[in-house]
């Protein structure tokens, strides 16, 4: 197991959970009564599974950073559009089946594009939340947008919904899946059979969408 570094996090939980973090390391959440030797035995027993998951995580990390050059392609609602520079004093991105932007330094251009994406994410996701909250028959308290690196959405016990703005780069079907997922959590604050039954009712392709995010979510970035 020298190939994998891991740390143990003790808590009041009753079971052991193996979690592969975004950096490929292994975190083990365990009950306080469980000794180190017992945990080592569990890690050894799960060695093949851990190595497989680490490889999957590393594969998803292979995102090539954008260079912000002429003709470079950026995702929006599941499709790629080219970056087109114009010699003009634009203050905002113009989208017309391509991203029209002024000639600026990459760091400045990145902030400009991010601002555009966030604005579009707020508009589109708010609309989808309204559509599906009515369909499911639930009421949420607040809607927020985040820059989380490893979470696409969340629902708090106070019914506050949070969504990652990078979702706006995904196909609408994927956005709907995440929206429905968090709205269903208002009814079921877990991932029980009852939860997934509700998911299948309002998002028949939820398993496919979940796999899409797992396989291609790393591409939703700039």
Short mmCIF file of C-alpha atoms in Angstrom, two decimals:
data_model
loop_
_atom_site.label_atom_id
_atom_site.label_comp_id
_atom_site.label_asym_id
_atom_site.label_seq_id
_atom_site.Cartn_x
_atom_site.Cartn_y
_atom_site.Cartn_z
CA UNK A 1 0.00 0.00 0.00
CA UNK A 2 3.02 2.31 -0.25
CA UNK A 3 1.58 3.53 -3.57
CA UNK A 4 -1.28 5.17 -1.72
CA UNK A 5 -1.00 7.64 1.12
CA UNK A 6 -3.92 7.79 3.51
CA UNK A 7 -5.01 9.44 6.72
CA UNK A 8 -7.44 8.30 9.36
CA UNK A 9 -10.25 10.53 10.56
CA UNK A 10 -11.96 9.32 13.71
CA UNK A 11 -15.54 10.32 14.46
CA UNK A 12 -18.75 9.16 16.14
CA UNK A 13 -19.74 7.18 13.04
CA UNK A 14 -20.41 3.45 13.43
CA UNK A 15 -18.98 2.23 10.12
CA UNK A 16 -15.77 2.64 8.10
CA UNK A 17 -15.79 4.77 4.94
CA UNK A 18 -13.00 4.79 2.33
CA UNK A 19 -12.89 8.09 0.43
CA UNK A 20 -10.61 8.86 -2.52
CA UNK A 21 -9.89 12.60 -2.33
CA UNK A 22 -9.44 14.88 -5.35
CA UNK A 23 -5.64 14.65 -5.03
CA UNK A 24 -5.78 10.84 -5.23
CA UNK A 25 -5.06 10.20 -1.56
CA UNK A 26 -7.16 7.94 0.61
CA UNK A 27 -9.07 9.21 3.63
CA UNK A 28 -10.49 6.69 6.05
CA UNK A 29 -13.36 7.77 8.26
CA UNK A 30 -13.69 5.34 11.14
CA UNK A 31 -15.34 4.93 14.56
CA UNK A 32 -13.08 5.83 17.49
CA UNK A 33 -13.09 2.27 18.83
CA UNK A 34 -11.40 0.90 15.69
CA UNK A 35 -7.66 0.37 16.11
CA UNK A 36 -4.95 1.21 13.57
CA UNK A 37 -4.13 -2.46 12.90
CA UNK A 38 -7.75 -3.22 12.08
CA UNK A 39 -7.83 -0.27 9.69
CA UNK A 40 -4.62 -1.49 8.01
CA UNK A 41 -6.28 -4.87 7.49
CA UNK A 42 -9.30 -3.21 5.86
CA UNK A 43 -7.05 -1.18 3.55
CA UNK A 44 -5.14 -4.33 2.58
CA UNK A 45 -8.39 -6.17 1.88
CA UNK A 46 -9.66 -3.32 -0.29
CA UNK A 47 -6.32 -2.73 -2.04
CA UNK A 48 -7.49 -3.56 -5.58
CA UNK A 49 -10.62 -1.43 -5.24
CA UNK A 50 -8.59 1.51 -3.90
CA UNK A 51 -6.02 1.32 -6.71
CA UNK A 52 -8.80 1.15 -9.29
CA UNK A 53 -10.51 4.23 -7.86
CA UNK A 54 -7.23 6.15 -7.66
CA UNK A 55 -6.58 5.45 -11.36
CA UNK A 56 -10.08 6.66 -12.22
CA UNK A 57 -9.48 9.84 -10.22
CA UNK A 58 -6.15 10.46 -11.96
CA UNK A 59 -7.77 9.95 -15.37
CA UNK A 60 -10.39 12.58 -14.58
CA UNK A 61 -7.66 15.00 -13.49
CA UNK A 62 -6.15 15.14 -17.00
CA UNK A 63 -7.66 18.47 -17.88
CA UNK A 64 -5.49 20.58 -20.17
CA UNK A 65 -5.61 24.21 -18.95
CA UNK A 66 -6.94 26.73 -21.44
CA UNK A 67 -4.45 29.05 -23.14
CA UNK A 68 -7.06 31.65 -24.22
CA UNK A 69 -5.85 31.78 -27.80
CA UNK A 70 -7.68 32.57 -31.05
CA UNK A 71 -9.87 29.66 -32.15
CA UNK A 72 -9.62 27.80 -28.84
CA UNK A 73 -12.84 26.01 -27.95
CA UNK A 74 -14.89 26.46 -24.79
CA UNK A 75 -17.90 24.49 -23.59
CA UNK A 76 -21.36 25.96 -23.12
CA UNK A 77 -24.44 23.79 -22.53
CA UNK A 78 -22.61 20.72 -23.78
CA UNK A 79 -21.30 22.19 -27.05
CA UNK A 80 -17.94 23.68 -27.96
CA UNK A 81 -17.65 27.23 -29.29
CA UNK A 82 -14.56 29.03 -30.56
CA UNK A 83 -12.91 32.05 -29.02
CA UNK A 84 -12.78 34.96 -31.47
CA UNK A 85 -10.72 38.07 -30.77
CA UNK A 86 -11.84 41.50 -31.97
CA UNK A 87 -9.98 44.78 -31.85
CA UNK A 88 -12.58 46.60 -29.81
CA UNK A 89 -13.02 47.98 -26.32
CA UNK A 90 -15.49 45.37 -25.15
CA UNK A 91 -16.24 45.23 -21.44
CA UNK A 92 -18.16 41.96 -21.59
CA UNK A 93 -18.15 38.73 -23.55
CA UNK A 94 -20.46 38.65 -26.58
CA UNK A 95 -21.85 35.21 -27.43
CA UNK A 96 -23.08 34.63 -31.00
CA UNK A 97 -22.36 30.96 -31.70
CA UNK A 98 -18.81 31.89 -30.67
CA UNK A 99 -17.20 33.78 -27.82
CA UNK A 100 -16.34 37.28 -29.03
CA UNK A 101 -13.79 38.90 -26.73
CA UNK A 102 -11.27 41.77 -26.80
CA UNK A 103 -7.53 41.17 -27.03
CA UNK A 104 -6.46 40.90 -23.39
CA UNK A 105 -3.95 39.07 -21.23
CA UNK A 106 -5.01 35.44 -20.53
CA UNK A 107 -5.55 36.06 -16.79
CA UNK A 108 -7.84 39.04 -17.48
CA UNK A 109 -9.68 37.17 -20.22
CA UNK A 110 -10.22 34.20 -17.92
CA UNK A 111 -11.91 36.45 -15.34
CA UNK A 112 -14.08 38.00 -18.04
CA UNK A 113 -15.21 34.60 -19.31
CA UNK A 114 -15.79 33.32 -15.79
CA UNK A 115 -18.01 36.32 -15.08
CA UNK A 116 -20.02 35.55 -18.23
CA UNK A 117 -20.36 31.86 -17.32
CA UNK A 118 -21.53 32.69 -13.78
CA UNK A 119 -24.17 35.10 -15.09
CA UNK A 120 -25.46 32.48 -17.53
CA UNK A 121 -25.38 29.77 -14.86
CA UNK A 122 -27.52 31.90 -12.56
CA UNK A 123 -30.06 32.56 -15.29
CA UNK A 124 -30.32 29.01 -16.63
CA UNK A 125 -30.16 27.14 -13.32
CA UNK A 126 -32.68 29.46 -11.65
CA UNK A 127 -35.08 28.70 -14.50
CA UNK A 128 -34.54 24.93 -14.18
CA UNK A 129 -34.96 25.06 -10.39
CA UNK A 130 -38.29 26.86 -10.84
CA UNK A 131 -39.48 24.30 -13.41
CA UNK A 132 -38.58 21.24 -11.32
CA UNK A 133 -39.49 22.60 -7.88
CA UNK A 134 -43.01 23.05 -9.25
CA UNK A 135 -43.03 19.56 -10.81
CA UNK A 136 -41.71 17.84 -7.68
CA UNK A 137 -43.83 19.99 -5.39
CA UNK A 138 -41.14 21.29 -3.05
CA UNK A 139 -40.20 24.73 -1.73
CA UNK A 140 -36.60 25.82 -1.22
CA UNK A 141 -35.46 28.73 0.94
CA UNK A 142 -32.40 30.11 -0.88
CA UNK A 143 -30.43 29.55 -4.08
CA UNK A 144 -26.67 30.02 -4.14
CA UNK A 145 -23.81 29.50 -6.59
CA UNK A 146 -20.38 28.22 -5.67
CA UNK A 147 -16.89 27.64 -7.02
CA UNK A 148 -16.53 24.25 -5.34
CA UNK A 149 -13.91 22.00 -6.94
CA UNK A 150 -15.48 18.64 -6.18
CA UNK A 151 -19.19 19.21 -5.58
CA UNK A 152 -21.79 20.01 -8.25
CA UNK A 153 -24.64 20.80 -5.93
CA UNK A 154 -25.87 20.56 -2.36
CA UNK A 155 -29.02 20.94 -0.28
CA UNK A 156 -28.79 22.01 3.36
CA UNK A 157 -31.16 21.05 6.17
CA UNK A 158 -32.53 24.60 5.89
CA UNK A 159 -33.46 23.91 2.23
CA UNK A 160 -30.73 26.14 0.83
CA UNK A 161 -29.68 24.94 -2.62
CA UNK A 162 -26.14 25.50 -3.88
CA UNK A 163 -24.92 24.83 -7.42
CA UNK A 164 -21.51 24.95 -9.04
CA UNK A 165 -21.46 27.59 -11.79
CA UNK A 166 -19.34 25.28 -13.97
CA UNK A 167 -22.47 23.18 -14.58
CA UNK A 168 -23.40 25.69 -17.28
CA UNK A 169 -20.79 24.03 -19.49
CA UNK A 170 -22.61 20.68 -19.31
CA UNK A 171 -25.55 19.55 -21.48
CA UNK A 172 -28.95 20.70 -20.20
CA UNK A 173 -29.83 17.08 -19.36
CA UNK A 174 -26.92 17.01 -16.89
CA UNK A 175 -27.88 20.36 -15.36
CA UNK A 176 -31.43 19.07 -14.90
CA UNK A 177 -30.11 15.92 -13.22
CA UNK A 178 -28.16 17.93 -10.61
CA UNK A 179 -31.09 20.32 -10.06
CA UNK A 180 -33.53 17.44 -9.55
CA UNK A 181 -31.03 15.63 -7.32
CA UNK A 182 -30.84 18.57 -4.90
CA UNK A 183 -34.58 19.27 -4.99
CA UNK A 184 -35.36 15.63 -4.16
CA UNK A 185 -33.07 16.00 -1.14
CA UNK A 186 -35.65 18.40 0.29
CA UNK A 187 -37.89 15.33 0.53
CA UNK A 188 -35.18 12.78 1.33
CA UNK A 189 -31.96 14.03 2.96
CA UNK A 190 -30.08 10.84 2.09
CA UNK A 191 -29.42 8.48 -0.81
CA UNK A 192 -31.83 5.75 0.23
CA UNK A 193 -33.90 3.55 -2.10
CA UNK A 194 -36.75 5.99 -1.59
CA UNK A 195 -34.53 8.84 -2.77
CA UNK A 196 -33.46 7.04 -5.96
CA UNK A 197 -37.04 5.98 -6.66
CA UNK A 198 -37.99 9.67 -6.65
CA UNK A 199 -35.00 10.44 -8.87
CA UNK A 200 -36.11 7.85 -11.42
CA UNK A 201 -39.59 9.39 -11.38
CA UNK A 202 -38.43 12.91 -12.25
CA UNK A 203 -35.12 12.12 -13.98
CA UNK A 204 -35.46 8.75 -15.79
CA UNK A 205 -31.89 8.99 -17.11
CA UNK A 206 -30.38 9.84 -13.73
CA UNK A 207 -27.98 6.88 -13.68
CA UNK A 208 -26.66 7.82 -17.11
CA UNK A 209 -26.29 11.46 -16.06
CA UNK A 210 -24.52 10.49 -12.85
CA UNK A 211 -22.02 8.44 -14.86
CA UNK A 212 -21.54 11.30 -17.36
CA UNK A 213 -20.51 13.66 -14.55
CA UNK A 214 -18.18 11.04 -13.14
CA UNK A 215 -16.52 10.45 -16.52
CA UNK A 216 -16.53 13.95 -18.02
CA UNK A 217 -17.06 16.38 -15.16
CA UNK A 218 -13.35 17.24 -15.14
CA UNK A 219 -13.82 18.88 -18.57
CA UNK A 220 -16.21 21.47 -17.16
CA UNK A 221 -13.52 24.04 -16.50
CA UNK A 222 -11.68 26.97 -18.04
#
